[in-house]
mmCIF file of C-alpha atoms in Angstrom:
data_model
loop_
_atom_site.group_PDB
_atom_site.id
_atom_site.type_symbol
_atom_site.label_atom_id
_atom_site.label_comp_id
_atom_site.label_asym_id
_atom_site.label_seq_id
_atom_site.Cartn_x
_atom_site.Cartn_y
_atom_site.Cartn_z
ATOM 1 C CA MET L 1 21.073 -101.715 64.345
ATOM 2 C CA LYS L 2 20.531 -98.031 63.583
ATOM 3 C CA LYS L 3 18.369 -97.036 60.641
ATOM 4 C CA ARG L 4 19.941 -94.855 57.980
ATOM 5 C CA ALA L 5 18.041 -91.556 57.749
ATOM 6 C CA LEU L 6 17.902 -88.827 55.135
ATOM 7 C CA VAL L 7 16.813 -85.555 56.755
ATOM 8 C CA ILE L 8 14.868 -82.976 54.737
ATOM 9 C CA CYS L 9 14.578 -79.345 55.827
ATOM 10 C CA PRO L 10 11.441 -77.275 55.134
ATOM 11 C CA GLY L 11 11.134 -74.088 53.114
ATOM 12 C CA ARG L 12 9.446 -70.740 53.614
ATOM 13 C CA GLY L 13 5.779 -71.728 53.492
ATOM 14 C CA THR L 14 5.725 -74.035 56.498
ATOM 15 C CA TYR L 15 4.972 -71.871 59.557
ATOM 16 C CA ASN L 16 1.255 -71.161 59.309
ATOM 17 C CA ALA L 17 -1.611 -70.641 61.779
ATOM 18 C CA ALA L 18 -1.659 -74.328 62.761
ATOM 19 C CA GLU L 19 2.018 -74.108 63.758
ATOM 20 C CA LEU L 20 1.660 -71.191 66.198
ATOM 21 C CA GLY L 21 3.179 -72.305 69.497
ATOM 22 C CA TYR L 22 5.265 -75.076 67.885
ATOM 23 C CA LEU L 23 8.343 -74.253 69.966
ATOM 24 C CA ARG L 24 6.375 -74.104 73.213
ATOM 25 C CA ALA L 25 4.528 -77.330 72.482
ATOM 26 C CA HIS L 26 7.464 -79.462 71.395
ATOM 27 C CA HIS L 27 10.710 -77.845 72.499
ATOM 28 C CA ALA L 28 10.285 -76.272 75.911
ATOM 29 C CA ALA L 29 13.261 -78.380 77.037
ATOM 30 C CA ARG L 30 15.554 -77.014 74.305
ATOM 31 C CA GLY L 31 16.033 -73.597 75.805
ATOM 32 C CA GLY L 32 19.681 -73.406 74.749
ATOM 33 C CA ILE L 33 18.863 -73.563 71.049
ATOM 34 C CA ILE L 34 16.056 -71.036 71.329
ATOM 35 C CA ALA L 35 18.164 -68.666 73.462
ATOM 36 C CA THR L 36 20.902 -68.641 70.819
ATOM 37 C CA LEU L 37 18.429 -67.767 68.088
ATOM 38 C CA ASP L 38 16.649 -65.177 70.239
ATOM 39 C CA ALA L 39 20.004 -63.480 70.864
ATOM 40 C CA VAL L 40 20.657 -63.137 67.124
ATOM 41 C CA ARG L 41 17.289 -61.436 66.667
ATOM 42 C CA ALA L 42 17.583 -59.270 69.784
ATOM 43 C CA ALA L 43 20.990 -57.993 68.666
ATOM 44 C CA LYS L 44 19.293 -56.480 65.612
ATOM 45 C CA GLY L 45 16.370 -55.076 67.570
ATOM 46 C CA GLN L 46 13.936 -57.640 66.152
ATOM 47 C CA GLU L 47 11.128 -59.477 67.889
ATOM 48 C CA THR L 48 12.553 -62.810 69.052
ATOM 49 C CA VAL L 49 11.392 -66.181 67.814
ATOM 50 C CA SER L 50 10.150 -66.948 71.328
ATOM 51 C CA GLN L 51 7.954 -63.859 71.264
ATOM 52 C CA LEU L 52 6.664 -64.606 67.768
ATOM 53 C CA ASP L 53 5.910 -68.244 68.603
ATOM 54 C CA SER L 54 4.152 -67.405 71.863
ATOM 55 C CA ALA L 55 1.843 -64.750 70.387
ATOM 56 C CA ASP L 56 -1.823 -64.953 71.417
ATOM 57 C CA LYS L 57 -2.921 -65.290 67.801
ATOM 58 C CA TYR L 58 -1.433 -65.892 64.374
ATOM 59 C CA THR L 59 -1.182 -62.654 62.390
ATOM 60 C CA PRO L 60 -0.323 -63.141 58.683
ATOM 61 C CA SER L 61 1.099 -59.627 58.369
ATOM 62 C CA VAL L 62 3.554 -60.534 61.131
ATOM 63 C CA HIS L 63 4.140 -64.271 60.963
ATOM 64 C CA MET L 64 4.211 -64.698 57.181
ATOM 65 C CA THR L 65 6.686 -61.954 56.264
ATOM 66 C CA GLY L 66 10.107 -63.142 55.150
ATOM 67 C CA ASP L 67 12.031 -61.635 58.025
ATOM 68 C CA ASN L 68 9.875 -63.332 60.677
ATOM 69 C CA ALA L 69 8.751 -66.553 58.947
ATOM 70 C CA SER L 70 12.283 -67.595 58.037
ATOM 71 C CA ALA L 71 13.549 -67.183 61.611
ATOM 72 C CA LEU L 72 10.591 -69.110 63.048
ATOM 73 C CA ILE L 73 11.028 -71.971 60.582
ATOM 74 C CA TYR L 74 14.751 -72.145 61.284
ATOM 75 C CA ALA L 75 14.137 -72.311 65.031
ATOM 76 C CA CYS L 76 11.497 -75.042 64.766
ATOM 77 C CA ALA L 77 13.495 -77.125 62.290
ATOM 78 C CA MET L 78 16.769 -76.924 64.212
ATOM 79 C CA ALA L 79 15.025 -77.908 67.432
ATOM 80 C CA ASP L 80 13.396 -80.841 65.614
ATOM 81 C CA PHE L 81 16.788 -81.865 64.219
ATOM 82 C CA ALA L 82 18.269 -81.855 67.725
ATOM 83 C CA ALA L 83 15.362 -84.006 68.914
ATOM 84 C CA ILE L 84 16.043 -86.906 66.506
ATOM 85 C CA ASP L 85 17.072 -90.016 68.428
ATOM 86 C CA ARG L 86 20.699 -90.666 67.401
ATOM 87 C CA GLU L 87 20.597 -94.067 69.077
ATOM 88 C CA GLN L 88 17.865 -95.090 66.654
ATOM 89 C CA TYR L 89 18.936 -93.201 63.511
ATOM 90 C CA GLU L 90 22.225 -92.598 61.734
ATOM 91 C CA ILE L 91 21.788 -89.393 59.728
ATOM 92 C CA VAL L 92 23.535 -90.073 56.439
ATOM 93 C CA ALA L 93 22.611 -86.967 54.424
ATOM 94 C CA ILE L 94 20.728 -83.664 54.569
ATOM 95 C CA THR L 95 18.802 -81.743 51.936
ATOM 96 C CA GLY L 96 16.038 -79.167 51.886
ATOM 97 C CA ASN L 97 13.634 -77.143 49.818
ATOM 98 C CA SER L 98 14.448 -73.551 48.860
ATOM 99 C CA MET L 99 15.134 -71.717 52.138
ATOM 100 C CA GLY L 100 15.620 -75.229 53.493
ATOM 101 C CA TRP L 101 19.090 -75.141 51.910
ATOM 102 C CA TYR L 102 20.178 -72.676 54.627
ATOM 103 C CA LEU L 103 18.749 -75.043 57.238
ATOM 104 C CA ALA L 104 20.532 -77.983 55.591
ATOM 105 C CA LEU L 105 23.819 -76.089 55.884
ATOM 106 C CA ALA L 106 23.266 -75.777 59.633
ATOM 107 C CA CYS L 107 22.135 -79.383 60.118
ATOM 108 C CA ALA L 108 25.154 -80.586 58.132
ATOM 109 C CA GLY L 109 27.514 -78.518 60.285
ATOM 110 C CA ILE L 110 28.679 -76.355 57.380
ATOM 111 C CA VAL L 111 27.523 -73.339 59.378
ATOM 112 C CA ASP L 112 27.010 -73.446 63.133
ATOM 113 C CA LEU L 113 23.709 -72.780 64.902
ATOM 114 C CA ALA L 114 24.305 -69.047 65.356
ATOM 115 C CA GLY L 115 25.847 -68.673 61.895
ATOM 116 C CA GLY L 116 22.826 -70.337 60.336
ATOM 117 C CA ALA L 117 20.524 -68.064 62.324
ATOM 118 C CA ARG L 118 22.370 -64.998 61.041
ATOM 119 C CA LEU L 119 22.238 -66.303 57.469
ATOM 120 C CA VAL L 120 18.510 -67.044 57.631
ATOM 121 C CA ASN L 121 17.743 -63.787 59.400
ATOM 122 C CA ASN L 122 19.829 -61.689 57.010
ATOM 123 C CA MET L 123 18.357 -63.316 53.909
ATOM 124 C CA GLY L 124 14.804 -63.091 55.266
ATOM 125 C CA GLY L 125 15.290 -59.382 55.867
ATOM 126 C CA ILE L 126 16.859 -58.745 52.465
ATOM 127 C CA MET L 127 14.083 -60.593 50.665
ATOM 128 C CA HIS L 128 11.420 -58.783 52.690
ATOM 129 C CA GLN L 129 12.886 -55.388 51.840
ATOM 130 C CA HIS L 130 14.270 -55.907 48.346
ATOM 131 C CA GLY L 131 12.541 -58.977 46.892
ATOM 132 C CA THR L 132 10.598 -58.469 43.694
ATOM 133 C CA GLY L 133 7.957 -60.432 41.789
ATOM 134 C CA GLY L 134 6.277 -63.518 43.191
ATOM 135 C CA GLN L 135 5.577 -67.235 42.859
ATOM 136 C CA ILE L 136 2.737 -69.383 41.530
ATOM 137 C CA VAL L 137 2.459 -73.107 42.233
ATOM 138 C CA TRP L 138 0.778 -75.568 39.863
ATOM 139 C CA SER L 139 0.235 -79.315 40.249
ATOM 140 C CA ILE L 140 1.623 -81.689 37.588
ATOM 141 C CA VAL L 141 0.429 -85.027 39.025
ATOM 142 C CA ASP L 142 -2.817 -86.982 39.062
ATOM 143 C CA ASN L 143 -4.643 -88.214 42.142
ATOM 144 C CA ASP L 144 -2.246 -91.147 42.451
ATOM 145 C CA TRP L 145 0.777 -88.806 42.354
ATOM 146 C CA LYS L 146 1.914 -89.843 38.891
ATOM 147 C CA ILE L 147 3.219 -87.114 36.602
ATOM 148 C CA ILE L 148 0.847 -86.005 33.831
ATOM 149 C CA GLN L 149 3.024 -85.678 30.738
ATOM 150 C CA ASP L 150 0.568 -83.352 29.005
ATOM 151 C CA LYS L 151 1.125 -80.852 31.816
ATOM 152 C CA ILE L 152 4.887 -81.031 31.334
ATOM 153 C CA LEU L 153 4.381 -80.316 27.628
ATOM 154 C CA LEU L 154 2.077 -77.409 28.456
ATOM 155 C CA ILE L 155 4.673 -75.918 30.821
ATOM 156 C CA ASN L 156 7.408 -76.208 28.204
ATOM 157 C CA ASN L 157 5.198 -74.482 25.643
ATOM 158 C CA LEU L 158 4.270 -71.734 28.100
ATOM 159 C CA LEU L 159 7.911 -71.025 28.874
ATOM 160 C CA LYS L 160 8.704 -70.793 25.150
ATOM 161 C CA GLU L 161 5.758 -68.461 24.615
ATOM 162 C CA ALA L 162 6.777 -66.305 27.575
ATOM 163 C CA GLN L 163 10.157 -65.687 25.948
ATOM 164 C CA THR L 164 8.392 -64.062 23.000
ATOM 165 C CA VAL L 165 6.342 -61.665 25.148
ATOM 166 C CA SER L 166 8.459 -58.588 25.751
ATOM 167 C CA HIS L 167 6.743 -57.187 28.830
ATOM 168 C CA ILE L 168 6.838 -60.298 31.070
ATOM 169 C CA ASN L 169 9.453 -62.307 32.960
ATOM 170 C CA VAL L 170 8.526 -65.945 33.703
ATOM 171 C CA HIS L 171 10.811 -68.725 34.996
ATOM 172 C CA ILE L 172 10.653 -72.082 36.758
ATOM 173 C CA SER L 173 11.514 -71.343 40.365
ATOM 174 C CA ILE L 174 11.274 -74.777 42.027
ATOM 175 C CA ARG L 175 10.692 -78.328 40.812
ATOM 176 C CA LEU L 176 8.804 -79.561 43.860
ATOM 177 C CA GLY L 177 7.883 -83.208 43.402
ATOM 178 C CA GLY L 178 4.342 -83.152 42.012
ATOM 179 C CA MET L 179 4.323 -79.382 41.613
ATOM 180 C CA ILE L 180 6.066 -76.736 39.585
ATOM 181 C CA VAL L 181 6.638 -73.368 41.229
ATOM 182 C CA PHE L 182 6.926 -70.459 38.814
ATOM 183 C CA ALA L 183 8.738 -67.194 39.507
ATOM 184 C CA ALA L 184 7.621 -64.101 37.636
ATOM 185 C CA ASP L 185 7.326 -60.337 37.743
ATOM 186 C CA ASP L 186 3.903 -58.813 38.339
ATOM 187 C CA ALA L 187 2.987 -58.854 34.640
ATOM 188 C CA GLY L 188 4.226 -62.438 34.351
ATOM 189 C CA LEU L 189 2.186 -63.555 37.357
ATOM 190 C CA LYS L 190 -0.975 -62.128 35.794
ATOM 191 C CA TRP L 191 -0.112 -63.760 32.461
ATOM 192 C CA LEU L 192 0.415 -67.169 34.124
ATOM 193 C CA MET L 193 -2.825 -66.996 36.111
ATOM 194 C CA GLU L 194 -4.695 -66.385 32.868
ATOM 195 C CA ARG L 195 -3.060 -69.244 30.965
ATOM 196 C CA LEU L 196 -2.575 -72.059 33.458
ATOM 197 C CA PRO L 197 -5.637 -74.374 33.444
ATOM 198 C CA LYS L 198 -7.640 -74.253 36.676
ATOM 199 C CA ASP L 199 -7.475 -77.498 38.645
ATOM 200 C CA ASP L 200 -8.834 -77.713 42.184
ATOM 201 C CA ARG L 201 -6.969 -74.983 44.104
ATOM 202 C CA PHE L 202 -4.301 -74.556 41.429
ATOM 203 C CA PRO L 203 -2.800 -72.380 40.054
ATOM 204 C CA MET L 204 -2.154 -70.798 43.438
ATOM 205 C CA ARG L 205 -0.321 -67.550 44.108
ATOM 206 C CA LEU L 206 1.982 -67.805 47.115
ATOM 207 C CA MET L 207 1.559 -64.788 49.349
ATOM 208 C CA HIS L 208 4.529 -62.893 50.794
ATOM 209 C CA HIS L 209 6.895 -64.679 48.394
ATOM 210 C CA ALA L 210 9.260 -63.011 45.943
ATOM 211 C CA ALA L 211 10.474 -64.470 42.635
ATOM 212 C CA PHE L 212 12.870 -66.796 44.431
ATOM 213 C CA HIS L 213 15.403 -68.845 42.445
ATOM 214 C CA SER L 214 15.190 -66.766 39.284
ATOM 215 C CA PRO L 215 17.172 -64.046 37.463
ATOM 216 C CA LEU L 216 14.669 -61.542 38.878
ATOM 217 C CA LEU L 217 16.749 -61.722 42.061
ATOM 218 C CA ASN L 218 20.128 -61.006 40.467
ATOM 219 C CA HIS L 219 20.200 -57.715 42.383
ATOM 220 C CA ILE L 220 20.015 -59.634 45.679
ATOM 221 C CA VAL L 221 23.387 -61.365 45.220
ATOM 222 C CA PRO L 222 25.681 -58.427 46.134
ATOM 223 C CA MET L 223 23.431 -57.533 49.081
ATOM 224 C CA ALA L 224 23.531 -61.123 50.327
ATOM 225 C CA ARG L 225 27.316 -61.318 50.090
ATOM 226 C CA ALA L 226 27.749 -57.988 51.863
ATOM 227 C CA GLU L 227 25.662 -59.231 54.805
ATOM 228 C CA ASN L 228 26.996 -62.801 55.086
ATOM 229 C CA PRO L 229 30.754 -63.442 55.425
ATOM 230 C CA MET L 230 32.461 -66.484 53.919
ATOM 231 C CA THR L 231 34.124 -67.091 57.288
ATOM 232 C CA ASP L 232 30.789 -68.408 58.619
ATOM 233 C CA PHE L 233 31.129 -71.442 56.307
ATOM 234 C CA GLY L 234 33.073 -74.481 57.519
ATOM 235 C CA ALA L 235 33.990 -78.005 56.426
ATOM 236 C CA GLY L 236 30.772 -79.766 57.452
ATOM 237 C CA GLU L 237 30.053 -83.027 59.262
ATOM 238 C CA ILE L 238 27.283 -84.667 57.173
ATOM 239 C CA PRO L 239 26.863 -84.684 53.365
ATOM 240 C CA ALA L 240 24.457 -82.021 52.075
ATOM 241 C CA ILE L 241 22.647 -82.125 48.712
ATOM 242 C CA ASP L 242 21.857 -78.762 47.136
ATOM 243 C CA GLY L 243 19.180 -77.510 44.729
ATOM 244 C CA GLN L 244 21.105 -78.736 41.707
ATOM 245 C CA GLY L 245 21.461 -82.260 43.080
ATOM 246 C CA ARG L 246 25.135 -81.726 43.896
ATOM 247 C CA ILE L 247 26.618 -83.472 46.938
ATOM 248 C CA TRP L 248 28.788 -81.450 49.319
ATOM 249 C CA SER L 249 30.743 -84.057 51.274
ATOM 250 C CA PRO L 250 32.440 -83.081 54.567
ATOM 251 C CA ARG L 251 35.960 -81.661 54.096
ATOM 252 C CA ALA L 252 35.746 -82.271 50.339
ATOM 253 C CA PHE L 253 34.800 -78.814 49.062
ATOM 254 C CA SER L 254 36.134 -75.294 49.215
ATOM 255 C CA HIS L 255 34.500 -72.623 51.366
ATOM 256 C CA GLU L 256 34.518 -70.336 48.344
ATOM 257 C CA ALA L 257 32.613 -72.817 46.176
ATOM 258 C CA ILE L 258 29.785 -73.441 48.630
ATOM 259 C CA TYR L 259 29.591 -69.743 49.501
ATOM 260 C CA ASN L 260 29.361 -68.800 45.827
ATOM 261 C CA TYR L 261 26.586 -71.328 45.242
ATOM 262 C CA THR L 262 24.605 -70.436 48.376
ATOM 263 C CA LEU L 263 24.741 -66.698 47.704
ATOM 264 C CA GLY L 264 24.784 -66.979 43.929
ATOM 265 C CA ALA L 265 23.155 -69.661 41.781
ATOM 266 C CA GLN L 266 20.962 -70.785 44.686
ATOM 267 C CA LEU L 267 19.330 -67.347 44.569
ATOM 268 C CA THR L 268 19.121 -66.810 40.812
ATOM 269 C CA ASP L 269 18.719 -70.284 39.244
ATOM 270 C CA SER L 270 15.926 -72.865 39.476
ATOM 271 C CA TYR L 271 15.916 -74.969 42.643
ATOM 272 C CA ASP L 272 15.375 -78.636 41.807
ATOM 273 C CA PHE L 273 14.090 -80.147 45.050
ATOM 274 C CA THR L 274 12.920 -83.196 43.104
ATOM 275 C CA ARG L 275 16.439 -83.928 41.911
ATOM 276 C CA ALA L 276 17.932 -83.255 45.348
ATOM 277 C CA VAL L 277 15.660 -85.875 46.932
ATOM 278 C CA GLN L 278 16.266 -88.370 44.141
ATOM 279 C CA VAL L 279 20.056 -87.996 44.323
ATOM 280 C CA ALA L 280 20.062 -88.244 48.113
ATOM 281 C CA ALA L 281 17.890 -91.361 48.083
ATOM 282 C CA ALA L 282 19.927 -93.048 45.351
ATOM 283 C CA GLU L 283 23.377 -92.190 46.681
ATOM 284 C CA PHE L 284 22.875 -92.639 50.431
ATOM 285 C CA ALA L 285 20.327 -95.488 50.526
ATOM 286 C CA PRO L 286 18.315 -94.303 53.542
ATOM 287 C CA ASP L 287 15.979 -96.672 55.348
ATOM 288 C CA THR L 288 13.850 -93.741 56.486
ATOM 289 C CA ILE L 289 13.314 -90.153 55.393
ATOM 290 C CA ILE L 290 12.716 -87.638 58.190
ATOM 291 C CA VAL L 291 11.111 -84.324 57.248
ATOM 292 C CA LEU L 292 11.685 -81.679 59.899
ATOM 293 C CA GLY L 293 8.867 -79.425 61.058
ATOM 294 C CA PRO L 294 7.215 -77.033 61.239
ATOM 295 C CA GLY L 295 4.321 -77.836 58.920
ATOM 296 C CA THR L 296 3.469 -80.917 56.925
ATOM 297 C CA THR L 297 3.491 -79.635 53.342
ATOM 298 C CA LEU L 298 6.828 -81.150 52.278
ATOM 299 C CA GLY L 299 5.913 -84.803 52.805
ATOM 300 C CA ALA L 300 3.887 -85.179 49.606
ATOM 301 C CA PRO L 301 6.499 -83.518 47.321
ATOM 302 C CA THR L 302 9.181 -85.757 48.821
ATOM 303 C CA VAL L 303 7.218 -88.933 48.129
ATOM 304 C CA GLN L 304 6.231 -87.670 44.668
ATOM 305 C CA ALA L 305 9.925 -87.190 43.840
ATOM 306 C CA LEU L 306 10.623 -90.770 44.955
ATOM 307 C CA ILE L 307 7.700 -92.110 42.902
ATOM 308 C CA ALA L 308 8.979 -90.273 39.809
ATOM 309 C CA SER L 309 12.343 -92.038 40.133
ATOM 310 C CA GLY L 310 10.863 -95.410 41.096
ATOM 311 C CA TRP L 311 12.873 -95.490 44.326
ATOM 312 C CA ARG L 312 12.752 -99.049 45.676
ATOM 313 C CA GLY L 313 9.995 -99.793 43.195
ATOM 314 C CA LEU L 314 7.703 -97.106 44.621
ATOM 315 C CA SER L 315 5.057 -96.524 41.964
ATOM 316 C CA SER L 316 2.109 -94.488 43.262
ATOM 317 C CA LYS L 317 0.398 -92.754 46.170
ATOM 318 C CA ALA L 318 -1.525 -95.936 46.950
ATOM 319 C CA ASP L 319 1.702 -97.937 46.935
ATOM 320 C CA PHE L 320 3.308 -95.436 49.332
ATOM 321 C CA GLN L 321 0.330 -95.524 51.704
ATOM 322 C CA ALA L 322 0.408 -99.332 51.809
ATOM 323 C CA ARG L 323 4.134 -99.421 52.572
ATOM 324 C CA GLN L 324 3.819 -96.622 55.100
ATOM 325 C CA GLN L 325 1.445 -98.777 57.136
ATOM 326 C CA ASP L 326 3.853 -101.716 57.199
ATOM 327 C CA GLU L 327 6.994 -99.759 58.080
ATOM 328 C CA PRO L 328 7.205 -95.970 57.696
ATOM 329 C CA ILE L 329 9.202 -94.783 54.710
ATOM 330 C CA LEU L 330 8.690 -91.174 55.697
ATOM 331 C CA ILE L 331 8.430 -89.507 59.100
ATOM 332 C CA SER L 332 7.024 -85.988 59.202
ATOM 333 C CA MET L 333 7.991 -84.364 62.491
ATOM 334 C CA GLY L 334 5.332 -81.724 61.907
ATOM 335 C CA MET L 335 2.699 -84.421 62.467
ATOM 336 C CA ALA L 336 2.058 -85.139 66.143
ATOM 337 C CA GLU L 337 1.502 -88.856 65.579
ATOM 338 C CA GLN L 338 4.717 -89.246 63.586
ATOM 339 C CA ARG L 339 7.247 -87.097 65.453
ATOM 340 C CA ALA L 340 7.272 -89.661 68.276
ATOM 341 C CA TRP L 341 8.721 -92.177 65.799
ATOM 342 C CA ALA L 342 11.836 -90.015 65.386
ATOM 343 C CA GLN L 343 12.425 -88.969 68.980
ATOM 344 C CA SER L 344 13.845 -90.917 71.874
#
């Protein structure tokens, strides 16, 4: 009997130095997918994903910029999605984190492979050229991945205080399992770094990121709609769960509604990845959760979201690790030892 699988698509921060050569290493046999994506880039006079992935060395000023990173991540994730063994897994739902929503649209069949590539490429370019502000990530869990309520209270108080300071703009950008990602303008970023308690490597400023999922990107909406036609959006084949925890079931939504969300609230409102994972897990009862590559950073936030909701009695990091040894709850295709579990 096939296992029911929830697939999770990665966001912008997942193609780093360790991932250089990901396409060559894992997807040399998927030339058709890569050729389609290369053609989209070549048509706009951009360096192709093949060229970027096969570079001699990882260059942050090249590989981490929005226009290049987003295309690389899309290529790696879509190739990983195609590699999942459909004889072993029935994919019952798709979700993703932040930019991962665009990838989820493609995996769910709401946009096709080339349409998704155009969407990702267009949005990466717009954000690179016109994005403003930045993001800071801060942990809200203890070492056993349980939420620290005092940190939630502190965040709420900080947000209230920020509203009284006239020269700053501070918002919650993403609820990311055991982390909160803030979006802010330059003054707000400085203000947050001064006020958030230091804890290990947090608070951490995310480089080459704009103030995603906040009103600071209101000006991006008309640009995004001018570059991306509604005709690229179709009826879908697999349910997709968005950053508000809403389910888009195949042939049960209007093109206008999903277009308006994707190039509207998805850009300017908080993205609740935690809720998306919790809704998907509760509504579609997966046996296994498959996180697409590249990178391995989304596994912990996914499990932390499940712990917070007590999914199947999951209560802590230690509990997850014990269950993972018996029968994997989560498969991270960005991990060499785990991707074999998902492929034929």
